[in-house]
mmCIF file of C-alpha atoms in Angstrom:
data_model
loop_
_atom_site.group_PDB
_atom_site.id
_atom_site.type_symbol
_atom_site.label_atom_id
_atom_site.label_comp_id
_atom_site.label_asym_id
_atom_site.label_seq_id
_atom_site.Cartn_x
_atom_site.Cartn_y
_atom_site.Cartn_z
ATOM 1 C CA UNK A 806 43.056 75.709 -9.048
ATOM 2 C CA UNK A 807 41.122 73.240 -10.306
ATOM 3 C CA UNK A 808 37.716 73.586 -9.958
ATOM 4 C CA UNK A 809 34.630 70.306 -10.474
ATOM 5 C CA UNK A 810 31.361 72.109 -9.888
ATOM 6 C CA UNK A 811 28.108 70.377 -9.528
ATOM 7 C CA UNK A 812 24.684 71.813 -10.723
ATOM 8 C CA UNK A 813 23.012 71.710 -7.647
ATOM 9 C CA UNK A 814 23.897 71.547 -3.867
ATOM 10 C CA UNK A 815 20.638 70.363 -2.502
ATOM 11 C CA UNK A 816 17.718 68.565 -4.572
ATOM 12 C CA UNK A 817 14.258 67.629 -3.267
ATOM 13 C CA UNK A 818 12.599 65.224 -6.101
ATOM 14 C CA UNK A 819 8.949 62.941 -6.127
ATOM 15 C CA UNK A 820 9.648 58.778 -6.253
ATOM 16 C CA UNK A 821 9.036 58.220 -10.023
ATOM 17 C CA UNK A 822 10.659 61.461 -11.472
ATOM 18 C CA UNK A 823 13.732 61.077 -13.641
ATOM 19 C CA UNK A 824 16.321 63.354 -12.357
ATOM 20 C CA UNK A 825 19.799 64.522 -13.905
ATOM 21 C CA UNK A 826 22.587 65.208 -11.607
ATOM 22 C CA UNK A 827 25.212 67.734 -13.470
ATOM 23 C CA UNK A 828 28.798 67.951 -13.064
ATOM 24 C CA UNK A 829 31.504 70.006 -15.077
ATOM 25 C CA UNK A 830 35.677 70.509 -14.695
ATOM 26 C CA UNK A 831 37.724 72.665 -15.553
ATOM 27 C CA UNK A 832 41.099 71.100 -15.865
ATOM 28 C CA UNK A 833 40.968 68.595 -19.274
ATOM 29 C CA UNK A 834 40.795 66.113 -16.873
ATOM 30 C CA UNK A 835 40.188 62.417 -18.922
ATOM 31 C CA UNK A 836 38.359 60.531 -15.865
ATOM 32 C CA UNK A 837 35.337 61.343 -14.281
ATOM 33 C CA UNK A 838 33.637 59.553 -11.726
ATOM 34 C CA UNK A 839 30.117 59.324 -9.942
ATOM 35 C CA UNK A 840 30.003 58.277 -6.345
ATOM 36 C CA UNK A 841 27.429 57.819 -3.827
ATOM 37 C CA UNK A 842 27.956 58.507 0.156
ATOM 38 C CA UNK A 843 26.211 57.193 2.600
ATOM 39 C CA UNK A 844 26.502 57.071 6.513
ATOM 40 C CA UNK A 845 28.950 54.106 7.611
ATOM 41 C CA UNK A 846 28.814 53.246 4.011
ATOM 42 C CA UNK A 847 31.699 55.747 2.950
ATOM 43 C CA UNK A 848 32.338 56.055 -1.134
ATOM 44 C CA UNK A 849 30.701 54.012 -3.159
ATOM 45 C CA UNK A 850 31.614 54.092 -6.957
ATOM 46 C CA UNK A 851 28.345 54.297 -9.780
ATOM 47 C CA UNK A 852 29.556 54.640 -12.680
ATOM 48 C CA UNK A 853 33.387 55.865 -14.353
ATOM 49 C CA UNK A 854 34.122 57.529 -18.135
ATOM 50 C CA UNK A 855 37.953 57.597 -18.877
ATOM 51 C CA UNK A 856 36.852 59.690 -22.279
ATOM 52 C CA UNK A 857 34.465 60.971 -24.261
ATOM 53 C CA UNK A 858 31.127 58.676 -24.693
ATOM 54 C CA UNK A 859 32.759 55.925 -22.789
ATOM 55 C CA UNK A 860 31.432 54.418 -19.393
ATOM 56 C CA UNK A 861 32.048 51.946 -17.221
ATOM 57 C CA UNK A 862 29.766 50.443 -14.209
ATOM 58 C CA UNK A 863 31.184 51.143 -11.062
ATOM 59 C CA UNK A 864 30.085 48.734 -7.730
ATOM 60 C CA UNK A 865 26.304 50.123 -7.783
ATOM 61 C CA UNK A 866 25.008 51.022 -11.111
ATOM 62 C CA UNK A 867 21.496 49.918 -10.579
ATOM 63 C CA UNK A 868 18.938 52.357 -10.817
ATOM 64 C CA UNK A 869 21.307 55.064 -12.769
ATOM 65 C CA UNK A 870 23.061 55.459 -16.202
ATOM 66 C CA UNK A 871 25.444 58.319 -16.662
ATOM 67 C CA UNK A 872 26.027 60.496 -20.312
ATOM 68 C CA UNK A 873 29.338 62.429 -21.317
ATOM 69 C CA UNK A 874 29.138 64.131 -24.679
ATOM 70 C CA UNK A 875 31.614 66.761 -24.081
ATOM 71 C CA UNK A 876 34.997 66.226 -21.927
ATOM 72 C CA UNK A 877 34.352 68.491 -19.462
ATOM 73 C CA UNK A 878 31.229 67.294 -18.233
ATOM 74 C CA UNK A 879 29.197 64.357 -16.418
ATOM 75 C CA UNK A 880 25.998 63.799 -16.099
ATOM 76 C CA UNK A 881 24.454 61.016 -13.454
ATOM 77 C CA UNK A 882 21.164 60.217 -14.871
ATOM 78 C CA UNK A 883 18.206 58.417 -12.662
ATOM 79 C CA UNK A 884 15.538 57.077 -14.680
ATOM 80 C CA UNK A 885 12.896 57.095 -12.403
ATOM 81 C CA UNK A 886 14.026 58.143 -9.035
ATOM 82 C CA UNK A 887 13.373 56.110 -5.973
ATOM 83 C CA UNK A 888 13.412 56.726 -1.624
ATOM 84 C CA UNK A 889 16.192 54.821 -1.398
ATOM 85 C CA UNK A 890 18.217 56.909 -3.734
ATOM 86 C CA UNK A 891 18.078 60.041 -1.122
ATOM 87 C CA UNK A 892 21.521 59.894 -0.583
ATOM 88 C CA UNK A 893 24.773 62.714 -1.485
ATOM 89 C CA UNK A 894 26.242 62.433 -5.010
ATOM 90 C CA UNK A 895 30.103 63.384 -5.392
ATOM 91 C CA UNK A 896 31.263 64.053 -8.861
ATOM 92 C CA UNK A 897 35.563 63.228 -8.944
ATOM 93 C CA UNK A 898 37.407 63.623 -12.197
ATOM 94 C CA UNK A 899 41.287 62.864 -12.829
ATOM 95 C CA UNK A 900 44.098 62.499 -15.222
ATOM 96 C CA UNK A 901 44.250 59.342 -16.752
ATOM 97 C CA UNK A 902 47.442 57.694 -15.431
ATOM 98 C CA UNK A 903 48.122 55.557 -12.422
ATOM 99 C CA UNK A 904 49.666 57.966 -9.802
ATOM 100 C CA UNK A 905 46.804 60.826 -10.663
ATOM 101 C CA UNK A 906 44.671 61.988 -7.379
ATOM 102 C CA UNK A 907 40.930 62.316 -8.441
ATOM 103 C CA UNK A 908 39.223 66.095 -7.245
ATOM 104 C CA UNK A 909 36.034 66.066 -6.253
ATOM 105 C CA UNK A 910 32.651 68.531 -6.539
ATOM 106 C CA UNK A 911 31.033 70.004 -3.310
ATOM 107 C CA UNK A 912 27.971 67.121 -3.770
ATOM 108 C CA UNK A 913 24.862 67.312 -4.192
ATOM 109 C CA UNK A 914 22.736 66.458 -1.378
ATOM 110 C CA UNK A 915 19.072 64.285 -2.662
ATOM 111 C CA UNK A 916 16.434 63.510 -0.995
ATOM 112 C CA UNK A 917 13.942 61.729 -2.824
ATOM 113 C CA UNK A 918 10.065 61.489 -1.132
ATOM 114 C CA UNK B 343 40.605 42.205 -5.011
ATOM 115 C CA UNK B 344 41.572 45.685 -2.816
ATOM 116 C CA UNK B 345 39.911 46.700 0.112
ATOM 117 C CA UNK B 346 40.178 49.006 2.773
ATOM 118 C CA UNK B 347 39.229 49.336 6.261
ATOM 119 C CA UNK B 348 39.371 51.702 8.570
ATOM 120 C CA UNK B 349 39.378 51.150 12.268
ATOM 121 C CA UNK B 350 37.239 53.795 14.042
ATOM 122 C CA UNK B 351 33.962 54.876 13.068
ATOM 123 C CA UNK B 352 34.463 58.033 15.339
ATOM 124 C CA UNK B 353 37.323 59.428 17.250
ATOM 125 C CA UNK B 354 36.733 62.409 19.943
ATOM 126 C CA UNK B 355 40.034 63.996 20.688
ATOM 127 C CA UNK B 356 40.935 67.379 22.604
ATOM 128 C CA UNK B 357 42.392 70.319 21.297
ATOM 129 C CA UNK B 358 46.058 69.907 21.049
ATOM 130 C CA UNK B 359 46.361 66.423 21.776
ATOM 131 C CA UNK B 360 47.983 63.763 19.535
ATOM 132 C CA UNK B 361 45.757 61.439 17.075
ATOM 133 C CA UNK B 362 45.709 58.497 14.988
ATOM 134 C CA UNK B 363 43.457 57.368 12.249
ATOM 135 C CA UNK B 364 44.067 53.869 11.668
ATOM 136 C CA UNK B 365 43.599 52.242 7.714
ATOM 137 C CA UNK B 366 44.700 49.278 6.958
ATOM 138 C CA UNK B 367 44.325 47.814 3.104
ATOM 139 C CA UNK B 368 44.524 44.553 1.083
ATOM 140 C CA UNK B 369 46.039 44.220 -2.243
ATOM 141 C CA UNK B 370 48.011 41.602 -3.900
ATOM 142 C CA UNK B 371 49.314 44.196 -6.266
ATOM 143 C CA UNK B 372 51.618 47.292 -5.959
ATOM 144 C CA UNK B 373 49.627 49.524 -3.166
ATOM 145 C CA UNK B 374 48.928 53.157 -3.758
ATOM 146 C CA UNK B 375 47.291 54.408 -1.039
ATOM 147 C CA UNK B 376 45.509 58.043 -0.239
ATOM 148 C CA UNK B 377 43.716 59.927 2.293
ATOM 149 C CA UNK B 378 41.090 62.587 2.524
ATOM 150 C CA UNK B 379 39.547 64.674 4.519
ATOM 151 C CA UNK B 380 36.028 66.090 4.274
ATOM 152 C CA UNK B 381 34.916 69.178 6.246
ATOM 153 C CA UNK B 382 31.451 69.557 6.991
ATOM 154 C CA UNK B 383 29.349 70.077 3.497
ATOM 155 C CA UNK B 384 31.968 70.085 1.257
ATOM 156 C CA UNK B 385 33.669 67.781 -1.150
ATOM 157 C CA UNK B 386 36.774 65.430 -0.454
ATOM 158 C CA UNK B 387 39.870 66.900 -0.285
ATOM 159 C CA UNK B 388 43.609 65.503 -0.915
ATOM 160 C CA UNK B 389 45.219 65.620 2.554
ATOM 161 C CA UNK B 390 48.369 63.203 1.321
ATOM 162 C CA UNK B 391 49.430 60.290 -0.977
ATOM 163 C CA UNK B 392 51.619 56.944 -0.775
ATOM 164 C CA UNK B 393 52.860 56.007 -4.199
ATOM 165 C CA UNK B 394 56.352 54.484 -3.935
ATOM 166 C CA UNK B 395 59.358 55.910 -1.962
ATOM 167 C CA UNK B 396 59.736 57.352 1.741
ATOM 168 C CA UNK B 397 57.192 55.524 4.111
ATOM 169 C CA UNK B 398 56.348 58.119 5.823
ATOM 170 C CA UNK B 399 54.810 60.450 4.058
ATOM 171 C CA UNK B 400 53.763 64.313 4.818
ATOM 172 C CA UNK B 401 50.520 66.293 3.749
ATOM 173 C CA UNK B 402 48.855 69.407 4.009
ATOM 174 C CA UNK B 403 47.764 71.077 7.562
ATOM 175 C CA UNK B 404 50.524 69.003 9.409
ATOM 176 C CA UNK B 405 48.781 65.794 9.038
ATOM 177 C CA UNK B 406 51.720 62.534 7.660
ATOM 178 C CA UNK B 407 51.285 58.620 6.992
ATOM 179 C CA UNK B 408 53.274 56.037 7.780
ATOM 180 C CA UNK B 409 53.252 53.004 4.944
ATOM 181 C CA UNK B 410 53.801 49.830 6.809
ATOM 182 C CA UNK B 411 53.842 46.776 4.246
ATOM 183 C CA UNK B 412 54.499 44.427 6.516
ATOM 184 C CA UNK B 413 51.190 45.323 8.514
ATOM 185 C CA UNK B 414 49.364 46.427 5.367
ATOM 186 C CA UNK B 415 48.726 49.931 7.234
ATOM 187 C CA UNK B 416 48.437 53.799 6.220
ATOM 188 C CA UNK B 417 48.088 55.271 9.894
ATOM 189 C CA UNK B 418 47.447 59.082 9.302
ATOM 190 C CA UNK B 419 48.233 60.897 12.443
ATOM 191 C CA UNK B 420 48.750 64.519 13.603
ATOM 192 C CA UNK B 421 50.562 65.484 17.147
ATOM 193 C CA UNK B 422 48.587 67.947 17.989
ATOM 194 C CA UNK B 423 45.090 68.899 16.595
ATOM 195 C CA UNK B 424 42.678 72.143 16.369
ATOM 196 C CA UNK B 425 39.426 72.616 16.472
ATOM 197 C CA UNK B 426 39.732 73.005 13.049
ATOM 198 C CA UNK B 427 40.428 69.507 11.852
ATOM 199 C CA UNK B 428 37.178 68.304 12.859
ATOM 200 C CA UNK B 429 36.023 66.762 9.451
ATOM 201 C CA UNK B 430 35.794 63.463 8.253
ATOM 202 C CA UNK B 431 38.839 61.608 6.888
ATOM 203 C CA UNK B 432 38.438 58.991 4.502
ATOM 204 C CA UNK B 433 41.037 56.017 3.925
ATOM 205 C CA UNK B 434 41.469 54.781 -0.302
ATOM 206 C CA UNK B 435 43.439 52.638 -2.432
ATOM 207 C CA UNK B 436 43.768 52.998 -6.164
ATOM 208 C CA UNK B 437 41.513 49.823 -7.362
ATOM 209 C CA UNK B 438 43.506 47.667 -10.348
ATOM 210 C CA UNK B 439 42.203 45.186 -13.009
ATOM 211 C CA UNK B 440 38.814 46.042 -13.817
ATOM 212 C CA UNK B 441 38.580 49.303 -11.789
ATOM 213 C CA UNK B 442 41.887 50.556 -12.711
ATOM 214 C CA UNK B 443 41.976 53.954 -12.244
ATOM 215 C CA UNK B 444 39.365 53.971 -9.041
ATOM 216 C CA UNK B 445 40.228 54.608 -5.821
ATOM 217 C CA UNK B 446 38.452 52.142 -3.581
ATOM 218 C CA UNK B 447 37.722 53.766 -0.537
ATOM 219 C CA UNK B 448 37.248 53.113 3.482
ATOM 220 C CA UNK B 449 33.994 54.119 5.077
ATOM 221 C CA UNK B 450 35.636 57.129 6.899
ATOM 222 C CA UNK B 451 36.517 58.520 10.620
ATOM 223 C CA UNK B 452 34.624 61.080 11.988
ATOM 224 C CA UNK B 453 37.139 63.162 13.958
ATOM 225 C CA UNK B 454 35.843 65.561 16.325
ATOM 226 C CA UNK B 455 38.143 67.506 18.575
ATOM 227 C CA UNK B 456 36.930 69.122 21.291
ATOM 228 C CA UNK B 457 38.167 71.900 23.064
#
């Protein structure tokens, strides 16, 4: 099975604090994503790495920045975290390819005070 | 650019009754099209994919699509539902150009069956 774990299911962090949001699979997947769900707001993408030290924004990179040194892991980084960024993080990853179906991480659920 | 849109914010439904989820998508490109479901506090999970082929398509826990081009639709729909299938079930095309790769997704249906 394949298997995307994230570091933590529930965070509480302080406005200001810089926070790192974990997330490792198991499957030599090439893709990894970094999404953001909100209420009536569904999926929204951050931020994308189709290898090794490569990134690409997604549709709301403000506010993070994301690190992948090793293949099997992503890490969502926010510099210095704000209330509005209390939302749930879901880590995806994939095959490269077009027909490949992304699998995605429990979440992890942030509140921000 | 693709987008997706799905219908109902929230659908109430009794136990073993019929339902449909309604998506429907624009793309000026070759469509491949997804749903998920996502049960309460967990992650999103692959209930069935469109990529070329059959229109109709069949997933897991008796759930199928129907790929309409002419309507630009992905109706998911299940004829009869359990308590058990209340999650909610998110709608997604695979973005092109400069998000190729990305699945661009709907803002989900909250299904709730009641029994």
């Amino acid at each position: 099975d394949v298997k995307v774990t994230q570091s933590s299911r529930y965070l509480v962090k302080r406005t200001g604090e810089k926070v790192f949001l974990e997330c490792v699979q198991d499957m030599d997947h090439e893709n990894m994503f970094w999404y953001r769900q909100d209420p009536g707001l569904g999926l929204r993408l951050i931020y994308f790495s189709y290898d090794v030290k490569m990134k690409e924004k997604g549709d709301i990179p403000e506010g993070y920045s994301v690190s992948r040194e090793k293949k099997e892991r992503f890490s969502l980084i926010l510099e210095s975290a704000s209330t509005n960024q209390t939302s749930m993080y879901l880590c995806a990853s994939s095959f490269s390819g077009t027909y490949n179906e992304q699998f995605f991480g429990p979440g992890t659920r942030l509140t921000v005070l | 650019a693709q987008s997706v849109t799905q219908l109902d914010s929230q659908v109430p439904v009794f136990e073993e009754a019929p339902v449909e989820l309604r998506c429907n998508y624009s793309s000026s490109v070759s469509v491949y099209l997804f749903w998920y479901v996502q049960y309460p506090n967990q992650g999103l999970q692959l209930l069935l994919k469109y990529l070329s082929g059959s229109t109709l398509v069949k997933g897991i826990n008796g759930f199928e699509a129907e790929f309409n081009k002419s309507q630009t639709s992905f109706h998911l729909r299940k004829p009869s539902v359990h308590i058990s299938d209340t999650a909610e079930y998110f709608c997604a095309v695979r973005g092109w150009g400069g998000s190729q790769g990305n699945l661009i997704f709907g803002k989900g249906t909250k299904l709730s069956v009641k029994p």
